[in-house]
PDB file of C-alpha atoms in Angstrom:
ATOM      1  CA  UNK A 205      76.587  90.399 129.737  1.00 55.00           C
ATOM      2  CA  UNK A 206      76.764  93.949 128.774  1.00 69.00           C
ATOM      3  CA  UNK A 207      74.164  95.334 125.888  1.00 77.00           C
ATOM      4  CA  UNK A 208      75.586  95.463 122.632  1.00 84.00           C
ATOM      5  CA  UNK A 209      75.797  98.318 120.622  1.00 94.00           C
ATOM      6  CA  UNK A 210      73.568  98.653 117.659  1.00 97.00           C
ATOM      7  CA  UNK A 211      75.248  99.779 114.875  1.00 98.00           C
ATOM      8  CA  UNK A 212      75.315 100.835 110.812  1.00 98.00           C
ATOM      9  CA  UNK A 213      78.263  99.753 108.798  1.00 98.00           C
ATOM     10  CA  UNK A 214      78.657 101.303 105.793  1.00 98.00           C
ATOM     11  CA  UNK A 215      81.104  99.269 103.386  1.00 98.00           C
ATOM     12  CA  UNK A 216      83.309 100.818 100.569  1.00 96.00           C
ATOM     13  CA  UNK A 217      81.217  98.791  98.350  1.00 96.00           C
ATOM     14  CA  UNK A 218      78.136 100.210  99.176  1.00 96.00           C
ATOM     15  CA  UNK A 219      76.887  97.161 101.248  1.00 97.00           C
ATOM     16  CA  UNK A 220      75.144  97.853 104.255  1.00 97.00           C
ATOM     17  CA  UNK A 221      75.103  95.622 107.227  1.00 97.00           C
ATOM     18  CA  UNK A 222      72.849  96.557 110.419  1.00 97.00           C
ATOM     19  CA  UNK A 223      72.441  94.686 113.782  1.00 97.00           C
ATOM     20  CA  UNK A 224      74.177  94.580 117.240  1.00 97.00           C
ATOM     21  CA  UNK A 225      78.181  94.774 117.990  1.00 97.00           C
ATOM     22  CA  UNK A 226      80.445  94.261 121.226  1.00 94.00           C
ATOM     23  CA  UNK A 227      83.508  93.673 119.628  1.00 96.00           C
ATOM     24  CA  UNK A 228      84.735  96.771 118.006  1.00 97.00           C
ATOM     25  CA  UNK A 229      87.708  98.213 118.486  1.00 96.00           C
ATOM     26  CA  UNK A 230      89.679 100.550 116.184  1.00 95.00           C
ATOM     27  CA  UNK A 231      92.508  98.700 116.918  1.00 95.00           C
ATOM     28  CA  UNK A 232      91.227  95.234 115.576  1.00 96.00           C
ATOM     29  CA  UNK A 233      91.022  94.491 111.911  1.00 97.00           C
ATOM     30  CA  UNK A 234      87.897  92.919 111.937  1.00 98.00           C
ATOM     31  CA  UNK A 235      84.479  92.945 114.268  1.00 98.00           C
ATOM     32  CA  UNK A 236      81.160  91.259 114.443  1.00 98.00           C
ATOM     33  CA  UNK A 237      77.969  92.575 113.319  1.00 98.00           C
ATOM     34  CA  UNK A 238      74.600  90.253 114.560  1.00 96.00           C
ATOM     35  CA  UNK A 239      71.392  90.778 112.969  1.00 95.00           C
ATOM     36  CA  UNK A 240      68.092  92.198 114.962  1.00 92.00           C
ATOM     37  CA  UNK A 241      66.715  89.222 114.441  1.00 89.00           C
ATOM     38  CA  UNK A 242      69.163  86.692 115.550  1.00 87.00           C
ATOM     39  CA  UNK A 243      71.493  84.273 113.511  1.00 90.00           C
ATOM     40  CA  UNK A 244      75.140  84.350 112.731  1.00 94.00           C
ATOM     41  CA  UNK A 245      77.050  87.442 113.118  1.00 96.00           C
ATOM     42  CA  UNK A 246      78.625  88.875 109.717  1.00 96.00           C
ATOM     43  CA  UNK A 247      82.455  89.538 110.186  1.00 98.00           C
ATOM     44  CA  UNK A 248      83.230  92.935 108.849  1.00 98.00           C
ATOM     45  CA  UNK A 249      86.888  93.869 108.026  1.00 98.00           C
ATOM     46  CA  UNK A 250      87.896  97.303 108.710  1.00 97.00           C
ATOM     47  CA  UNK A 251      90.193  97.581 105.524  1.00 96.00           C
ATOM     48  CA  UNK A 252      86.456  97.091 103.699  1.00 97.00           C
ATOM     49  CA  UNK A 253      84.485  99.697 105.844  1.00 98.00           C
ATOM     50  CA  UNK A 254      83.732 103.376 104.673  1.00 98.00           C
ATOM     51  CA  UNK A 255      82.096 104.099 108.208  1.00 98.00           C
ATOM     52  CA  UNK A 256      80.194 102.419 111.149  1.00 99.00           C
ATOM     53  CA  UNK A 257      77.598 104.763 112.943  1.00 98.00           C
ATOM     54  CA  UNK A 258      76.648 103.689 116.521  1.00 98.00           C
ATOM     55  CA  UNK A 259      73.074 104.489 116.357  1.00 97.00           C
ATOM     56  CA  UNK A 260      70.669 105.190 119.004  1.00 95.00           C
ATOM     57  CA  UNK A 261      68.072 102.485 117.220  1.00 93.00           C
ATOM     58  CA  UNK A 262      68.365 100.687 114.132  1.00 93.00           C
ATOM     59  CA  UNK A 263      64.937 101.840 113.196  1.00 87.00           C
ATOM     60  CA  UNK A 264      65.608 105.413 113.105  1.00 83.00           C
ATOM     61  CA  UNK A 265      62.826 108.095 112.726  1.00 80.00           C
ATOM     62  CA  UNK A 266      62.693 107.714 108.217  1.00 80.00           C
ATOM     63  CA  UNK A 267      60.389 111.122 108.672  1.00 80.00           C
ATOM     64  CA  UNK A 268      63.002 113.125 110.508  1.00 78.00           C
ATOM     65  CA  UNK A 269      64.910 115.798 108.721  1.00 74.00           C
ATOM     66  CA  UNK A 270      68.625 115.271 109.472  1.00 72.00           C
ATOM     67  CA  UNK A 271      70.354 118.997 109.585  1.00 70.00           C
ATOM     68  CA  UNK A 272      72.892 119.446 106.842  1.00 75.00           C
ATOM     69  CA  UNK A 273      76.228 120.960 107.621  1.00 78.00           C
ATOM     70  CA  UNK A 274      76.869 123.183 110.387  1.00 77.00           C
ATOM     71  CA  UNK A 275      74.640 124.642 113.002  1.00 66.00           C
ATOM     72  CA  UNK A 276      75.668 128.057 114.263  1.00 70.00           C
ATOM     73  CA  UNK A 277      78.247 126.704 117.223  1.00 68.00           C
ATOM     74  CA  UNK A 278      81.995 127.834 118.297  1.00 68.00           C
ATOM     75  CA  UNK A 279      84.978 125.903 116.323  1.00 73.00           C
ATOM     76  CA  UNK A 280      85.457 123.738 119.193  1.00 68.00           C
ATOM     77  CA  UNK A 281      83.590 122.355 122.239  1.00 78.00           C
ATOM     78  CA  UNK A 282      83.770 119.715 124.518  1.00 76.00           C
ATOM     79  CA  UNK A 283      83.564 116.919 121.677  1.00 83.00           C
ATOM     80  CA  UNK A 284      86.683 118.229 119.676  1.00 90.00           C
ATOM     81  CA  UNK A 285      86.747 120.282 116.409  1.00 94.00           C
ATOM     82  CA  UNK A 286      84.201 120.847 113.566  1.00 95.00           C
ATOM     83  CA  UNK A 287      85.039 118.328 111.185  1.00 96.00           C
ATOM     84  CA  UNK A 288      83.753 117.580 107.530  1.00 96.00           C
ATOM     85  CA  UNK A 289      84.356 114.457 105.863  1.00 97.00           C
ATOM     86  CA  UNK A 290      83.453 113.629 102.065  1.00 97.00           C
ATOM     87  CA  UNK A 291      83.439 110.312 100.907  1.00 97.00           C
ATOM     88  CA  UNK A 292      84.010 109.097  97.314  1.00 96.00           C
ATOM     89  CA  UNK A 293      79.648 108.702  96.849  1.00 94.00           C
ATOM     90  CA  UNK A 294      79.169 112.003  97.776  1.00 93.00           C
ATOM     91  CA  UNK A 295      78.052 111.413 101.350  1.00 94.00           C
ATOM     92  CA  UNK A 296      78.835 114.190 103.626  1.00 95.00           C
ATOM     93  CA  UNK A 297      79.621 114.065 107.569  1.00 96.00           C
ATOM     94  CA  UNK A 298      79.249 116.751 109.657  1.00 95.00           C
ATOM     95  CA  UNK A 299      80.833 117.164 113.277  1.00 95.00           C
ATOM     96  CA  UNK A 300      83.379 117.226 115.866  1.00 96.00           C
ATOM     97  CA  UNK A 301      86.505 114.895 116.779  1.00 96.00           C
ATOM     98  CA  UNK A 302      88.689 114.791 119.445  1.00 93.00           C
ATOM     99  CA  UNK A 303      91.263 112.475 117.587  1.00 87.00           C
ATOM    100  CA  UNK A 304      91.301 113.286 113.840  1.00 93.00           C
ATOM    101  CA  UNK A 305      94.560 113.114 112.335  1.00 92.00           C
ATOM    102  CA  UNK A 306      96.076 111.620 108.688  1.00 89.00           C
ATOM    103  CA  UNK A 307      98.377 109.578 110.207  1.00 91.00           C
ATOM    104  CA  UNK A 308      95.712 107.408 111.666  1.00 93.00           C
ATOM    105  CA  UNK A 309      93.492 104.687 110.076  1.00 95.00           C
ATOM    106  CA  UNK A 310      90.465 105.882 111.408  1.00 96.00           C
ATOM    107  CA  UNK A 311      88.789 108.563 114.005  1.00 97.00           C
ATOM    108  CA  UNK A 312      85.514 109.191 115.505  1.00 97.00           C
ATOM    109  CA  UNK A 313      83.376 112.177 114.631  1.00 97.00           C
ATOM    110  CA  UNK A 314      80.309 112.968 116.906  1.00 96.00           C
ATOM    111  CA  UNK A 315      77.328 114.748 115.035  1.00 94.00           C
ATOM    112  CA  UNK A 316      76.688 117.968 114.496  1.00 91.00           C
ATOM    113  CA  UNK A 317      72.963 117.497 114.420  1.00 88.00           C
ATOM    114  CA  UNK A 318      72.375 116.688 118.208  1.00 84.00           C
ATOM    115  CA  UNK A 319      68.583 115.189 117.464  1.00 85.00           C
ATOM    116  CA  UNK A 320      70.474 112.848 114.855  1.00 91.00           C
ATOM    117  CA  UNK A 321      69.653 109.078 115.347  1.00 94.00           C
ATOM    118  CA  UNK A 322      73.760 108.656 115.418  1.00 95.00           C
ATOM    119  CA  UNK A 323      75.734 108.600 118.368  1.00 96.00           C
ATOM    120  CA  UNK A 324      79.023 107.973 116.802  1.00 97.00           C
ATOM    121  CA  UNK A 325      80.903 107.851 113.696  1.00 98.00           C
ATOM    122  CA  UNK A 326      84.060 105.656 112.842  1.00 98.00           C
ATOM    123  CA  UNK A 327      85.371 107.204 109.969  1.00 98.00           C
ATOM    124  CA  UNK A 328      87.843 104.992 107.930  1.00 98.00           C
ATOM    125  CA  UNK A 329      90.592 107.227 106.494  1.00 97.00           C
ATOM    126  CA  UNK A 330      91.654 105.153 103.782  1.00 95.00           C
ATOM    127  CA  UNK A 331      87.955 105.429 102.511  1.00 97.00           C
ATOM    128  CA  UNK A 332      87.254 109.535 102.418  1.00 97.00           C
ATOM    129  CA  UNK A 333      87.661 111.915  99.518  1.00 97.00           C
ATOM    130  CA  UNK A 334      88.357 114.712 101.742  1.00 97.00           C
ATOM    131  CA  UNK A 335      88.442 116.154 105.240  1.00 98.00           C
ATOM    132  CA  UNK A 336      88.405 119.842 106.231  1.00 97.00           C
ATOM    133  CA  UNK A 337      88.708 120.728 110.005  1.00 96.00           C
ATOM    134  CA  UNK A 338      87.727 123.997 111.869  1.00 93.00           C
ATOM    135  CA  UNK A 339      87.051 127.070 109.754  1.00 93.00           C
ATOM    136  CA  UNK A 340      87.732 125.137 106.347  1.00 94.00           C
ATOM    137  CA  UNK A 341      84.983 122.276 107.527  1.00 94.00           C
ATOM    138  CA  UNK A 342      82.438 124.915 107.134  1.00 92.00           C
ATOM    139  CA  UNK A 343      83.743 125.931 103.923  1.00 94.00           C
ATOM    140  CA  UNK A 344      83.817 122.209 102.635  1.00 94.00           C
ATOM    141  CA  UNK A 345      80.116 121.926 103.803  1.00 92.00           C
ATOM    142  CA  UNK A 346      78.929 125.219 102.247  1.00 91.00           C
ATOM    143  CA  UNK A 347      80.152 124.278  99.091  1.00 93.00           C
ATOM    144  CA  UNK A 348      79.152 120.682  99.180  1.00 92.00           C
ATOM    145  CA  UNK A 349      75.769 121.419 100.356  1.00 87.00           C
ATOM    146  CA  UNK A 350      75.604 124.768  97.936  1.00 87.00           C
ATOM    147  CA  UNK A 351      76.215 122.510  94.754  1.00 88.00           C
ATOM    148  CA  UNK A 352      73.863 119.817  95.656  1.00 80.00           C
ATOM    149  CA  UNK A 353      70.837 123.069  95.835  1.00 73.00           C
ATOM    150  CA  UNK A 354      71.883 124.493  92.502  1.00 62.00           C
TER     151      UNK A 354
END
């Protein structure tokens, strides 16, 4: 039996539920969260999800300084285009994805900050304020990340 993967979900309703997962799938409306410490798994419906980060640990390093925005990198690389997403709570996400588009439910963003604790992001559409790709993901960061200084 394979290792599952520890994971973050993020719920529309601010709920946050942590543990392991080997049952996601995009495609699915629903997966299984378990917690660290054992027990019965928490079902978590994607039509309820804002976002669930695959995360290298659960833990996390709490004195690490995540990057903000964009670090000085080409439009594109080998993990798609930059992409910003702002959600609703004022959360920002900061990345690339190879399979972004508003016709889909959801898409996958991989960090921008490559010493981030996250591995992955599965960003539910339904659930964002906005999304900016390429040239006008920078922008949207700037200004997000510009307003939040003054």
């Amino acid at each position: 039996m394979s290792r599952p993967n520890e994971v973050v979900a993020h719920l529309i309703d601010g709920r946050v539920v942590k543990g392991g997962c080997q049952d996601f799938s995009p495609s699915r409306p629903a997966f299984h969260v378990t917690p660290p410490s054992g027990g019965a798994p928490t079902q978590v419906r994607l039509n309820q999800l804002k976002a669930v980060f695959f995360v290298r640990n659960l833990a996390g390093d709490p004195v690490r300084m995540d990057l903000r925005g964009f670090l000085r990198a080409p439009t594109e690389n080998s993990f798609g285009v930059k992409i910003a997403v702002l959600f609703p709570d004022g959360e920002l996400l900061c990345g690339y994805s190879l399979a972004y588009s508003p016709r889909r439910e959801g898409f996958f963003i991989f960090p921008a900050d490559p010493g981030t604790n996250n591995l992955s992001i599965y960003v539910v559409v339904n659930a964002v304020l906005e999304i900016r790709e390429r040239e006008a993901a920078e922008e949207l960061a700037r200004k997000v990340l510009d307003s939040r200084v003054a």
